[in-house]
């Protein structure tokens, strides 16, 4: 018999009491403030928002903290206290709604109007409640309770009606002890996996750069000699449709794709597609703008069978080489150094096509390009 079974037999042999959440916690909504209340100085109230909850680990991250003027009145209840549970209470994304983070100590922070705090007022351990709220039961409850398609609002009415088990405190403490030990183990494993991934990434980059380093034993050409550039046009995110002709927006090159792709995540209508420039199989698609040098000229090889549309701030590169080989080469330190020397702009970084045309690139025989690509594909998959 497990320790929990022993405790159940001792403290609640006839079953566990259930209560609605509103009977055991106070549900406190965050402060509402105007955009004009935000200040650049750190000499103000610190405010946590939805993006300050890390979804994968249900913890607080302190990236992008907002500061608001001290002229904004904040109630004492709207300051974060030890054992509070911070919850995202409103969002346009169902991914964020209902996500929680545990507050381990009193903090000099408040929380915004789209956030709430659950503050226990008796009969239940805050940590036990936290584990309930990251489980499937609460997730399923929210899916049933929130049936809107736009802003999801986790009102006090919805929250207060959530039914929760209230076993005696010794049982709650034993459950928390077990689940916290699993959480600690999970965090250790995540750290190990992150370290392993970083080592694999460095190994991949080493072999990629070794495979793509050539001397005078191969022919060197400029990109302008290898192929031609065609500038994309017109496509905006508002033009996306549920289905139709595949398309790639320049922003998606930074966020949705790696070295190559055979499918798109977005589409445009047939009528819209007729107005746009298209990439064909084996073309490269290059994002010509970014916020930094590393991101500018990020390149993907289009290896899908159908022609697809591309947006402005992209270049389509048409050529007769192995498209993956070219895409891999445009990830090397050699290309990074060339970009760094040929960028324009400060907030928005660009590299013009006239500069790209002059970039020198080794062109081994197609068979050698294919051999290199086969090896790099395996590393990429790992």
Coordinates of C-alpha atoms in Angstrom, one line a residue:
X1 CA 0.0 0.0 0.0
X2 CA 1.4 3.4 -0.9
X3 CA 1.8 6.3 1.5
X4 CA -1.1 8.1 -0.2
X5 CA -3.4 5.1 0.1
X6 CA -2.5 4.9 3.8
X7 CA -3.4 8.6 4.3
X8 CA -6.7 8.2 2.4
X9 CA -7.7 5.3 4.5
X10 CA -6.8 7.3 7.6
X11 CA -8.2 10.7 6.8
X12 CA -11.0 10.2 4.3
X13 CA -12.1 6.5 4.0
X14 CA -15.5 7.6 2.8
X15 CA -14.2 9.6 -0.2
X16 CA -12.9 13.1 -0.9
X17 CA -14.9 16.3 -0.5
X18 CA -15.4 18.5 -3.6
X19 CA -15.9 22.3 -3.6
X20 CA -16.1 25.0 -6.2
X21 CA -12.9 26.9 -6.6
X22 CA -14.6 30.2 -5.5
X23 CA -15.2 28.7 -2.1
X24 CA -11.5 28.3 -1.3
X25 CA -9.7 31.1 -3.2
X26 CA -10.0 34.8 -4.0
X27 CA -9.9 35.6 -7.7
X28 CA -8.2 38.9 -8.2
X29 CA -8.1 40.6 -11.6
X30 CA -5.0 42.7 -12.5
X31 CA -4.7 46.5 -13.0
X32 CA -6.1 48.2 -16.0
X33 CA -3.9 50.9 -17.4
X34 CA -3.6 53.0 -20.6
X35 CA -0.8 52.8 -23.2
X36 CA 0.1 56.3 -22.2
X37 CA 0.8 55.1 -18.7
X38 CA 3.7 53.0 -19.9
X39 CA 7.1 54.5 -19.3
X40 CA 10.6 53.7 -20.6
X41 CA 12.2 54.3 -17.3
X42 CA 12.5 51.5 -14.7
X43 CA 11.4 54.0 -12.1
X44 CA 7.8 52.9 -12.1
X45 CA 5.5 50.0 -11.2
X46 CA 6.7 46.6 -12.7
X47 CA 3.9 44.7 -14.4
X48 CA 3.8 41.1 -15.5
X49 CA 1.7 40.1 -18.5
X50 CA 0.7 36.9 -20.4
X51 CA 4.1 36.6 -22.2
X52 CA 5.9 36.5 -18.8
X53 CA 4.5 33.0 -18.2
X54 CA 6.7 30.4 -19.9
X55 CA 4.2 28.0 -21.3
X56 CA 6.5 24.9 -21.4
X57 CA 7.4 25.1 -17.7
X58 CA 4.6 27.2 -16.0
X59 CA 7.3 29.5 -14.6
X60 CA 7.8 33.3 -14.6
X61 CA 10.3 34.7 -17.1
X62 CA 11.4 38.3 -16.8
X63 CA 11.8 39.2 -20.4
X64 CA 10.0 42.3 -21.7
X65 CA 8.8 43.7 -18.3
X66 CA 6.5 46.7 -18.6
X67 CA 6.9 49.7 -16.4
X68 CA 4.0 52.0 -15.8
X69 CA 3.8 55.4 -14.1
X70 CA 3.6 55.5 -10.3
X71 CA 0.6 57.8 -10.8
X72 CA -1.4 54.7 -11.6
X73 CA -3.1 53.5 -8.4
X74 CA -2.5 49.9 -7.6
X75 CA -4.5 48.1 -4.8
X76 CA -2.5 46.1 -2.3
X77 CA -4.3 43.0 -3.4
X78 CA -2.9 43.5 -6.9
X79 CA 0.7 43.1 -5.7
X80 CA 2.1 39.6 -6.0
X81 CA 2.4 37.7 -2.7
X82 CA 4.1 34.5 -1.7
X83 CA 2.0 31.4 -2.7
X84 CA -0.1 33.3 -5.2
X85 CA -0.9 31.6 -8.5
X86 CA -0.7 33.9 -11.4
X87 CA -3.0 33.0 -14.3
X88 CA -3.5 34.4 -17.8
X89 CA -7.2 35.4 -17.7
X90 CA -7.7 36.9 -21.2
X91 CA -6.1 36.3 -24.5
X92 CA -6.7 36.1 -28.2
X93 CA -4.9 32.7 -28.1
X94 CA -6.3 29.6 -26.5
X95 CA -2.7 28.5 -26.0
X96 CA -2.2 31.2 -23.3
X97 CA -5.6 31.3 -21.6
X98 CA -5.6 29.6 -18.2
X99 CA -1.8 29.2 -18.1
X100 CA -0.4 29.6 -14.6
X101 CA 2.8 30.3 -12.7
X102 CA 3.5 29.8 -9.0
X103 CA 4.8 32.8 -6.9
X104 CA 7.4 31.6 -4.4
X105 CA 7.9 34.8 -2.5
X106 CA 6.5 38.3 -2.1
X107 CA 7.5 40.3 -5.2
X108 CA 7.7 44.0 -6.1
X109 CA 5.5 43.3 -9.1
X110 CA 1.9 43.8 -10.1
X111 CA 0.0 42.1 -12.9
X112 CA -1.9 43.5 -15.9
X113 CA -5.6 43.5 -16.6
X114 CA -5.4 40.4 -18.8
X115 CA -4.0 38.6 -15.8
X116 CA -5.4 37.4 -12.5
X117 CA -4.2 35.9 -9.2
X118 CA -5.7 33.0 -7.3
X119 CA -5.1 33.6 -3.6
X120 CA -6.0 30.8 -1.3
X121 CA -8.3 31.7 1.7
X122 CA -8.5 28.3 3.4
X123 CA -8.8 24.5 3.3
X124 CA -6.4 24.0 0.4
X125 CA -2.6 24.2 -0.2
X126 CA -1.6 26.7 -2.9
X127 CA 0.9 24.3 -4.3
X128 CA -1.7 21.5 -4.5
X129 CA -4.0 23.8 -6.3
X130 CA -1.2 24.8 -8.7
X131 CA -0.7 21.2 -9.7
X132 CA -4.5 20.8 -10.3
X133 CA -4.4 23.8 -12.6
X134 CA -1.7 22.5 -14.8
X135 CA -3.5 19.1 -15.2
X136 CA -5.8 17.8 -17.9
X137 CA -9.0 18.3 -15.8
X138 CA -8.6 22.1 -15.8
X139 CA -7.6 22.1 -19.4
X140 CA -10.7 20.2 -20.4
X141 CA -12.9 22.4 -18.2
X142 CA -11.6 25.5 -20.0
X143 CA -12.2 24.0 -23.4
X144 CA -15.8 23.4 -22.4
X145 CA -16.3 26.8 -20.7
X146 CA -14.6 29.0 -23.3
X147 CA -16.5 28.7 -26.6
X148 CA -15.7 32.1 -28.0
X149 CA -13.6 32.5 -31.2
X150 CA -12.0 35.9 -30.5
X151 CA -10.8 37.2 -27.1
X152 CA -11.1 34.4 -24.4
X153 CA -12.0 35.9 -21.1
X154 CA -11.6 33.8 -18.0
X155 CA -14.2 35.6 -15.8
X156 CA -14.6 35.1 -12.1
X157 CA -17.9 33.3 -12.9
X158 CA -16.1 30.7 -15.0
X159 CA -13.2 30.3 -12.5
X160 CA -15.2 30.2 -9.4
X161 CA -17.4 27.3 -10.7
X162 CA -14.4 24.9 -11.4
X163 CA -14.9 21.9 -9.1
X164 CA -11.9 20.7 -7.3
X165 CA -11.2 17.9 -4.8
X166 CA -10.3 18.9 -1.3
X167 CA -8.5 16.0 0.4
X168 CA -7.2 16.6 4.0
X169 CA -4.0 18.7 4.1
X170 CA -1.7 15.7 5.0
X171 CA -2.8 14.1 1.7
X172 CA -2.4 17.3 -0.3
X173 CA 1.1 17.7 1.2
X174 CA 2.1 14.1 0.2
X175 CA 0.8 14.6 -3.4
X176 CA 2.7 17.9 -3.7
X177 CA 5.8 16.3 -2.4
X178 CA 5.6 13.6 -5.1
X179 CA 4.7 15.9 -7.9
X180 CA 7.3 18.5 -7.0
X181 CA 10.0 15.8 -7.1
X182 CA 8.9 14.9 -10.6
X183 CA 9.0 18.6 -11.6
X184 CA 12.6 18.9 -10.3
X185 CA 13.5 15.7 -12.3
X186 CA 11.9 17.1 -15.4
X187 CA 13.8 20.4 -15.1
X188 CA 17.1 18.5 -14.7
X189 CA 16.3 16.4 -17.8
X190 CA 15.4 19.5 -19.8
X191 CA 18.7 21.1 -18.9
X192 CA 20.6 18.0 -19.9
X193 CA 18.7 17.8 -23.2
X194 CA 19.3 21.5 -23.9
X195 CA 23.1 20.9 -23.3
X196 CA 23.0 17.9 -25.6
X197 CA 21.2 19.9 -28.3
X198 CA 23.7 22.7 -28.0
X199 CA 26.6 20.2 -28.4
X200 CA 24.9 18.6 -31.5
X201 CA 24.3 22.0 -33.0
X202 CA 28.0 22.9 -32.6
X203 CA 29.0 19.5 -34.1
X204 CA 26.6 20.1 -37.0
X205 CA 28.0 23.6 -37.6
X206 CA 31.6 22.3 -37.5
X207 CA 31.0 19.5 -40.1
X208 CA 28.8 21.9 -42.2
X209 CA 31.6 24.4 -42.4
X210 CA 34.2 21.7 -43.0
X211 CA 32.2 20.2 -45.9
X212 CA 31.6 23.6 -47.4
X213 CA 35.2 24.8 -47.2
X214 CA 37.0 24.7 -50.6
X215 CA 40.2 25.8 -52.1
X216 CA 41.2 26.3 -55.7
X217 CA 40.2 22.7 -56.6
X218 CA 36.7 23.8 -57.5
X219 CA 35.2 26.5 -59.7
X220 CA 34.2 29.7 -58.0
X221 CA 31.5 31.9 -59.3
X222 CA 29.5 34.8 -58.0
X223 CA 25.8 34.3 -57.3
X224 CA 25.1 36.6 -60.2
X225 CA 27.0 34.2 -62.5
X226 CA 25.2 31.2 -61.0
X227 CA 21.6 32.4 -61.4
X228 CA 19.2 35.4 -61.5
X229 CA 17.3 37.3 -58.8
X230 CA 13.6 38.1 -59.0
X231 CA 12.1 40.4 -56.4
X232 CA 8.9 39.3 -54.7
X233 CA 5.9 41.6 -54.6
X234 CA 2.7 42.6 -52.9
X235 CA 1.8 39.7 -50.6
X236 CA 0.5 40.8 -47.1
X237 CA -0.6 38.7 -44.2
X238 CA -4.2 40.0 -44.6
X239 CA -4.2 38.2 -48.0
X240 CA -3.9 34.8 -46.4
X241 CA -6.8 32.3 -47.0
X242 CA -7.6 28.9 -45.5
X243 CA -6.7 27.2 -48.8
X244 CA -5.7 27.9 -52.3
X245 CA -2.2 28.6 -53.8
X246 CA 0.7 28.1 -51.4
X247 CA 2.6 31.2 -50.3
X248 CA 5.5 32.3 -48.1
X249 CA 5.7 35.7 -46.5
X250 CA 9.2 37.0 -45.7
X251 CA 8.5 37.0 -42.0
X252 CA 7.8 33.3 -42.1
X253 CA 11.3 32.6 -43.5
X254 CA 12.6 33.8 -40.1
X255 CA 10.1 31.9 -38.0
X256 CA 8.6 28.9 -39.8
X257 CA 11.3 27.3 -41.9
X258 CA 14.8 26.0 -41.7
X259 CA 17.0 25.2 -44.7
X260 CA 14.4 23.9 -47.1
X261 CA 10.7 23.1 -47.3
X262 CA 8.3 21.3 -49.6
X263 CA 5.1 22.8 -48.1
X264 CA 3.8 26.2 -47.0
X265 CA 1.9 27.1 -43.9
X266 CA -0.2 29.8 -45.7
X267 CA -2.2 30.2 -48.8
X268 CA -3.7 32.9 -51.1
X269 CA -6.7 32.9 -53.4
X270 CA -6.3 32.0 -57.1
X271 CA -7.2 35.5 -58.1
X272 CA -4.5 37.0 -55.7
X273 CA -1.9 34.5 -56.9
X274 CA -2.2 35.8 -60.4
X275 CA -0.8 39.1 -59.2
X276 CA 2.2 37.8 -57.4
X277 CA 5.7 36.6 -58.3
X278 CA 6.2 32.9 -57.9
X279 CA 9.0 30.5 -56.8
X280 CA 9.3 27.2 -58.7
X281 CA 10.8 23.9 -57.6
X282 CA 14.5 24.3 -56.6
X283 CA 14.4 28.1 -56.4
X284 CA 15.8 29.8 -53.3
X285 CA 13.7 32.2 -51.4
X286 CA 15.7 34.9 -49.5
X287 CA 14.4 37.3 -46.9
X288 CA 16.1 40.6 -47.7
X289 CA 15.2 42.4 -44.4
X290 CA 15.7 41.6 -40.7
X291 CA 16.2 43.2 -37.3
X292 CA 19.8 41.9 -37.2
X293 CA 22.7 40.8 -39.4
X294 CA 22.2 37.2 -38.5
X295 CA 18.7 37.1 -39.8
X296 CA 19.0 39.1 -42.9
X297 CA 19.2 37.0 -46.1
X298 CA 18.0 34.0 -44.3
X299 CA 17.4 31.5 -47.1
X300 CA 15.2 28.5 -47.7
X301 CA 15.2 26.1 -50.7
X302 CA 11.7 25.5 -52.2
X303 CA 11.6 21.8 -53.1
X304 CA 7.8 21.4 -53.4
X305 CA 6.3 20.4 -56.8
X306 CA 3.9 23.3 -57.1
X307 CA 4.8 27.0 -57.8
X308 CA 4.2 29.2 -54.8
X309 CA 3.8 32.9 -54.3
X310 CA 6.2 35.1 -52.3
X311 CA 5.9 38.5 -50.6
X312 CA 7.8 41.7 -51.0
X313 CA 11.1 42.0 -49.1
X314 CA 12.1 38.6 -50.6
X315 CA 14.2 37.6 -53.5
X316 CA 13.6 34.5 -55.6
X317 CA 16.9 33.0 -56.8
X318 CA 16.6 30.9 -60.0
X319 CA 19.6 28.6 -60.9
X320 CA 20.6 25.2 -62.1
X321 CA 22.5 23.9 -59.0
X322 CA 21.4 21.8 -56.1
X323 CA 19.1 24.2 -54.2
X324 CA 19.8 22.6 -50.8
X325 CA 23.6 22.9 -51.4
X326 CA 23.2 26.7 -52.1
X327 CA 20.9 27.1 -49.1
X328 CA 23.3 25.3 -46.8
X329 CA 26.2 27.4 -48.1
X330 CA 24.3 30.6 -47.3
X331 CA 24.4 29.6 -43.6
X332 CA 28.2 29.5 -43.4
X333 CA 30.5 32.0 -41.6
X334 CA 31.8 33.0 -45.0
X335 CA 28.4 34.3 -46.0
X336 CA 27.8 35.9 -42.6
X337 CA 31.0 37.9 -42.8
X338 CA 30.0 39.0 -46.3
X339 CA 26.5 40.1 -45.1
X340 CA 28.0 42.0 -42.2
X341 CA 30.2 44.1 -44.6
X342 CA 27.3 44.8 -47.0
X343 CA 24.3 45.7 -44.9
X344 CA 22.4 49.0 -44.9
X345 CA 20.1 50.4 -42.3
X346 CA 20.1 50.4 -38.4
X347 CA 16.6 49.4 -37.2
X348 CA 15.8 47.5 -40.3
X349 CA 18.8 45.7 -41.8
X350 CA 18.9 45.1 -45.6
X351 CA 21.3 43.6 -48.2
X352 CA 20.5 44.7 -51.7
X353 CA 20.5 42.2 -54.6
X354 CA 23.4 44.0 -56.3
X355 CA 25.6 43.1 -53.4
X356 CA 24.3 39.5 -53.3
X357 CA 25.1 39.1 -57.0
X358 CA 28.8 39.7 -56.1
X359 CA 29.1 37.0 -53.4
X360 CA 31.6 34.4 -54.4
X361 CA 30.5 30.8 -53.9
X362 CA 32.3 27.4 -54.7
X363 CA 30.4 25.4 -57.4
X364 CA 31.6 21.7 -57.3
X365 CA 30.0 19.2 -59.7
X366 CA 26.4 18.4 -59.0
X367 CA 27.3 14.9 -57.8
X368 CA 29.6 16.4 -55.1
X369 CA 26.9 18.9 -54.2
X370 CA 24.4 16.0 -53.7
X371 CA 26.9 14.1 -51.6
X372 CA 27.4 17.1 -49.3
X373 CA 23.7 17.6 -49.0
X374 CA 23.1 14.0 -48.1
X375 CA 25.5 14.3 -45.2
X376 CA 24.2 17.6 -44.0
X377 CA 20.6 16.4 -44.2
X378 CA 21.4 13.6 -41.8
X379 CA 23.0 16.0 -39.3
X380 CA 20.0 18.4 -39.7
X381 CA 17.6 15.5 -38.9
X382 CA 19.6 14.6 -35.8

